[in-house]
Coordinates of C-alpha atoms in Angstrom, one line a residue:
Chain A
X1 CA 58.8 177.6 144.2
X2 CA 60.8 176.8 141.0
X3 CA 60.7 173.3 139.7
X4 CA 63.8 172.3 137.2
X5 CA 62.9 169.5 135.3
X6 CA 66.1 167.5 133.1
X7 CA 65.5 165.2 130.1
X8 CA 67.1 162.5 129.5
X9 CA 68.4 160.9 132.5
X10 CA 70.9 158.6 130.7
X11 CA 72.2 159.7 127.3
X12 CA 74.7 157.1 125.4
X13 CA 76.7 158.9 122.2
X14 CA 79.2 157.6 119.6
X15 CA 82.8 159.4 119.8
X16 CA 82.6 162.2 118.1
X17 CA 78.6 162.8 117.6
X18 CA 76.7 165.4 119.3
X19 CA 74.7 165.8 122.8
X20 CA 71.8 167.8 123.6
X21 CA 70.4 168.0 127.4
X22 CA 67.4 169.8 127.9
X23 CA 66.0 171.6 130.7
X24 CA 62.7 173.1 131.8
X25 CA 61.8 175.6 134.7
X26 CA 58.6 176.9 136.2
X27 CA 59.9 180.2 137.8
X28 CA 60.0 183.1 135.2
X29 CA 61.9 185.2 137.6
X30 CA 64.7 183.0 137.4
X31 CA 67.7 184.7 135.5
X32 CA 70.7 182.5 135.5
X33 CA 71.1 179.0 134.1
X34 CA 74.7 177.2 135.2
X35 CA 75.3 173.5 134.1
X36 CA 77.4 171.6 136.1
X37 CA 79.8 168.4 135.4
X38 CA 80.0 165.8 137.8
X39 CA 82.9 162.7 136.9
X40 CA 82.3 160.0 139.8
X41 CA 83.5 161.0 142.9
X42 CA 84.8 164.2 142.2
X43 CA 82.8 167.7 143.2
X44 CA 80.3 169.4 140.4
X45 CA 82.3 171.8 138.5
X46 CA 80.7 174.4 136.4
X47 CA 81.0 174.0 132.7
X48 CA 79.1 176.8 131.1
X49 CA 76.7 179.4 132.5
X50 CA 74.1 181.9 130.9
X51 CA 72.0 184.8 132.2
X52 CA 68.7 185.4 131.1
X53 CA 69.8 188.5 129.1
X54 CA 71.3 186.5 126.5
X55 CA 69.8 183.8 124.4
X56 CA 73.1 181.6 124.0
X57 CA 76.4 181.4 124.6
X58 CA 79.3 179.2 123.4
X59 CA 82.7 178.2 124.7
X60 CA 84.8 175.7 122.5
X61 CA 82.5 172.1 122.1
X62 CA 80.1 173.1 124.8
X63 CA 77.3 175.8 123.7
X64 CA 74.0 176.4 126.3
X65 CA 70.9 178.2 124.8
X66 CA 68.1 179.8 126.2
X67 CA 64.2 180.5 125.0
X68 CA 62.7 182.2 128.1
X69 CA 59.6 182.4 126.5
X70 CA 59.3 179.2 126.2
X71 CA 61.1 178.0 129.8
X72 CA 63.8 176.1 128.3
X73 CA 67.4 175.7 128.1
X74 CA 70.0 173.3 126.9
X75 CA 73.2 172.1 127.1
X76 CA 74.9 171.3 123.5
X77 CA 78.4 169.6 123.9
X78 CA 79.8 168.7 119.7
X79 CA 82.6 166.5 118.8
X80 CA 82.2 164.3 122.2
X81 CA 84.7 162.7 123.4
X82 CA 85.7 159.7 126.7
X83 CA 86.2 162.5 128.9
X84 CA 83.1 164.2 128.3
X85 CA 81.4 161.0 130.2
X86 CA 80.1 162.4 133.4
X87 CA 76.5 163.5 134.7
X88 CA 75.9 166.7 133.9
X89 CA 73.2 169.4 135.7
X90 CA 71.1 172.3 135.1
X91 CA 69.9 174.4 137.9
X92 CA 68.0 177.8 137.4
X93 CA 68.6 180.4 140.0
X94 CA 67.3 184.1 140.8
X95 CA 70.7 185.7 140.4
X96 CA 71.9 189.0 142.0
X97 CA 74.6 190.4 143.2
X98 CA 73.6 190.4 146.8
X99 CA 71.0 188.0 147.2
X100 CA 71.2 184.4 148.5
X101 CA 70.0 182.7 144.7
X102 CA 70.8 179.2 146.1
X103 CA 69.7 176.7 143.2
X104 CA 67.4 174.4 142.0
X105 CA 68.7 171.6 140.4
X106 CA 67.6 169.6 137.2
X107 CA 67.8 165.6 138.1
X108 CA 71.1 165.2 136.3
X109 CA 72.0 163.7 132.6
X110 CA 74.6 160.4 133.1
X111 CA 76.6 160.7 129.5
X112 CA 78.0 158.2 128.3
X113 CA 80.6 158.4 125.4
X114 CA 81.2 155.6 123.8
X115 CA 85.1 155.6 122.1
Chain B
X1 CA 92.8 177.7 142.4
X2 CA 91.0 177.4 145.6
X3 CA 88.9 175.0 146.2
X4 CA 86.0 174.0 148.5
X5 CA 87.1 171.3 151.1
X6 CA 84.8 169.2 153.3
X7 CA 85.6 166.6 155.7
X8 CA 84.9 163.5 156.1
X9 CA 84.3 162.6 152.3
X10 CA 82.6 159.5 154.2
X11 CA 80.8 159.2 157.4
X12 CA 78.9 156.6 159.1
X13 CA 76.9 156.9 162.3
X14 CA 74.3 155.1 163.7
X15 CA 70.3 156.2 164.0
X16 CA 69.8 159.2 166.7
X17 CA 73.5 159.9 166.9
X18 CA 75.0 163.5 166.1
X19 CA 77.3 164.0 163.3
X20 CA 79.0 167.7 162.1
X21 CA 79.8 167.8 158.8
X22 CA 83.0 170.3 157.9
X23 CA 83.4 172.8 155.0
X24 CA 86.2 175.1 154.3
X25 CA 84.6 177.2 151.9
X26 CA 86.8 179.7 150.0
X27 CA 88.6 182.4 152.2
X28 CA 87.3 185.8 150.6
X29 CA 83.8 184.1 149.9
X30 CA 81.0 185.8 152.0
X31 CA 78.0 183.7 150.8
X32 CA 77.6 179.6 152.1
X33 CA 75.1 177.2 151.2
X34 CA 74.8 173.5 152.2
X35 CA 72.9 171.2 149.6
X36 CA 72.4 167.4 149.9
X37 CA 71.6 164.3 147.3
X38 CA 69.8 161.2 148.5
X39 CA 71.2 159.0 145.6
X40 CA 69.3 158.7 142.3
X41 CA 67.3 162.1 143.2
X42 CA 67.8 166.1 142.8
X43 CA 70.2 167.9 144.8
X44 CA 67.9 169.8 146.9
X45 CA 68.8 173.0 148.6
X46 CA 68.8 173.2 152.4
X47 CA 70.2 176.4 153.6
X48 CA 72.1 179.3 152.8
X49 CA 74.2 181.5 155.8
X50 CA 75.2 184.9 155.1
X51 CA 77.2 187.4 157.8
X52 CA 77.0 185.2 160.6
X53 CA 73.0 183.9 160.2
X54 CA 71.0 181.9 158.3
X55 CA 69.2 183.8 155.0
X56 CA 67.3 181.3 153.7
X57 CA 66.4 177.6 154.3
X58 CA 64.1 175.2 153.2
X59 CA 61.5 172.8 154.5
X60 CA 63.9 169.6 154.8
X61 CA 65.9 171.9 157.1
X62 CA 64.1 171.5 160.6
X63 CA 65.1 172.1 164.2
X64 CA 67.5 168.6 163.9
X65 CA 69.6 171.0 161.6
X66 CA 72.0 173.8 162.2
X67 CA 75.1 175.3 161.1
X68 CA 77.9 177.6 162.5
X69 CA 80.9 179.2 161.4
X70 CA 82.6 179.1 164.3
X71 CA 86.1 180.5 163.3
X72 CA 85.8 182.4 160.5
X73 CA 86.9 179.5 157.9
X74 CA 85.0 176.7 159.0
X75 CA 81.1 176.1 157.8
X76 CA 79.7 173.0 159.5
X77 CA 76.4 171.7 159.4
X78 CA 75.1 169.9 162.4
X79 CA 72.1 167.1 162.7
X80 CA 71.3 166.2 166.1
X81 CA 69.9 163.3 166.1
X82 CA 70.0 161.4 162.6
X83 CA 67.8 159.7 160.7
X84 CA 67.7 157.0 158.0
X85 CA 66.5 159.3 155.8
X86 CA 69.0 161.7 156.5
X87 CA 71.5 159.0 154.3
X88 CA 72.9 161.2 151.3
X89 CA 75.5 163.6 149.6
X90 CA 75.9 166.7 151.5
X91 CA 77.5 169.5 149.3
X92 CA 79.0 172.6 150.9
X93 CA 79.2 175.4 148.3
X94 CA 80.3 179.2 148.6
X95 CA 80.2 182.2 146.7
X96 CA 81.7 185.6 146.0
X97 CA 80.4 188.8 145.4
X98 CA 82.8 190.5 142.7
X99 CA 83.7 188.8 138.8
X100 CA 81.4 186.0 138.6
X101 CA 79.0 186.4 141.7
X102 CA 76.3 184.3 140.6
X103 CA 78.9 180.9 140.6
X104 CA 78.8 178.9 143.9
X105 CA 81.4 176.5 144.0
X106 CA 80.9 173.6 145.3
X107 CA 82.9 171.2 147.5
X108 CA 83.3 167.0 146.5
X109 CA 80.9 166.0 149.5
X110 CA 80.4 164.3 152.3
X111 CA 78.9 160.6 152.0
X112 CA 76.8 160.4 155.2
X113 CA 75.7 156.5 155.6
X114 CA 72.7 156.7 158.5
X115 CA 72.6 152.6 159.9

């Protein structure tokens, strides 16, 4: 089955720098890529998703590309700020309208942004 | 905008007892998937349930498991007789099929503590 592996596990920024999560799968049928933002003790929320038709996509500070060549795909957040402190996800799915695609999840990023 | 519920956000029970664990998933969502988190490792996938059955589930998900939707909003998930090892997050998550039908969302969890 697919196998998501997330690097790092902890990732400590400056206000205002950049951070890059990475994320690996095994599965080249997988086709969609969400990333999910957990703060403590609230639900995962998605952030940013991508489908394996495109090779990135942007929305505001938070970018995600993908090489599926390679079996990669990030998560790029610029101009960090507090509230970006959470841990963060990727999962890899088979994604279709009607099929089940449940998801396998990366090991989770904590970030930490320092003010 | 709706949201996934699930009650309790916390339960204890002692070793071999039941528990039910209650999701409200969202009301024109057809697709419903339980996940769970043993803290500091993946969430891991345990079942999905589509028009009435079960579509898909996963090795942890043996005969101590089930789940029912027994009125048409509720998704529970049962485990008969519980384990230590059963201690973790379990996420409820549902999903649509028109707009963005790949994007399960998920509910904040239940904590269930196994003494």
């Amino acid at each position: 089955g697919e196998n998501v592996e997330q690097h790092p596990s902890t990732l400590s920024v400056q206000e205002g720098d950049s951070a890059v999560i990475k994320c690996t799968y095994s599965d080249s049928a997988s086709n969609y890529f969400p990333w999910y933002k957990q703060e403590l003790g609230k639900r995962p929320q998605l952030i940013i998703d991508i489908r394996s038709n495109v090779g990135e996509k942007k929305d505001q500070r938070i970018a995600v590309t993908l090489n599926k060549t390679a079996k990669h795909f990030s998560l790029h957040i610029t101009e960090t700020q507090p509230e970006d402190s959470a841990v963060y996800f990727c999962a890899a799915s088979i994604g279709a309208l009607y099929n089940f695609n449940k998801f396998y999840f990366g090991s989770g990023t904590k970030l930490n942004v320092k003010p | 905008e709706p949201e996934v519920t699930q009650t309790p956000s916390h339960q204890v029970t002692q070793m071999g007892q039941e528990v039910i664990l209650r999701c409200v998933p969202i009301s024109n969502h057809l697709y419903f998937y339980w996940y769970r988190q043993i803290l500091g490792q993946k969430v891991e996938f345990l079942v999905s349930f589509y028009n009435n059955e079960i579509s898909e589930k996963s090795e942890i998900f043996d005969d101590q498991f089930s789940v029912e939707r027994p009125d048409g909003s509720n998704f529970t998930l049962k485990i008969r007789s519980t384990k230590l090892e059963d201690s973790a997050m379990y996420f409820c998550a549902s999903r649509g099929t028109s707009g963005r039908f790949n994007e399960q969302y998920f509910g904040p969890g239940t904590r269930l503590t196994v003494t």
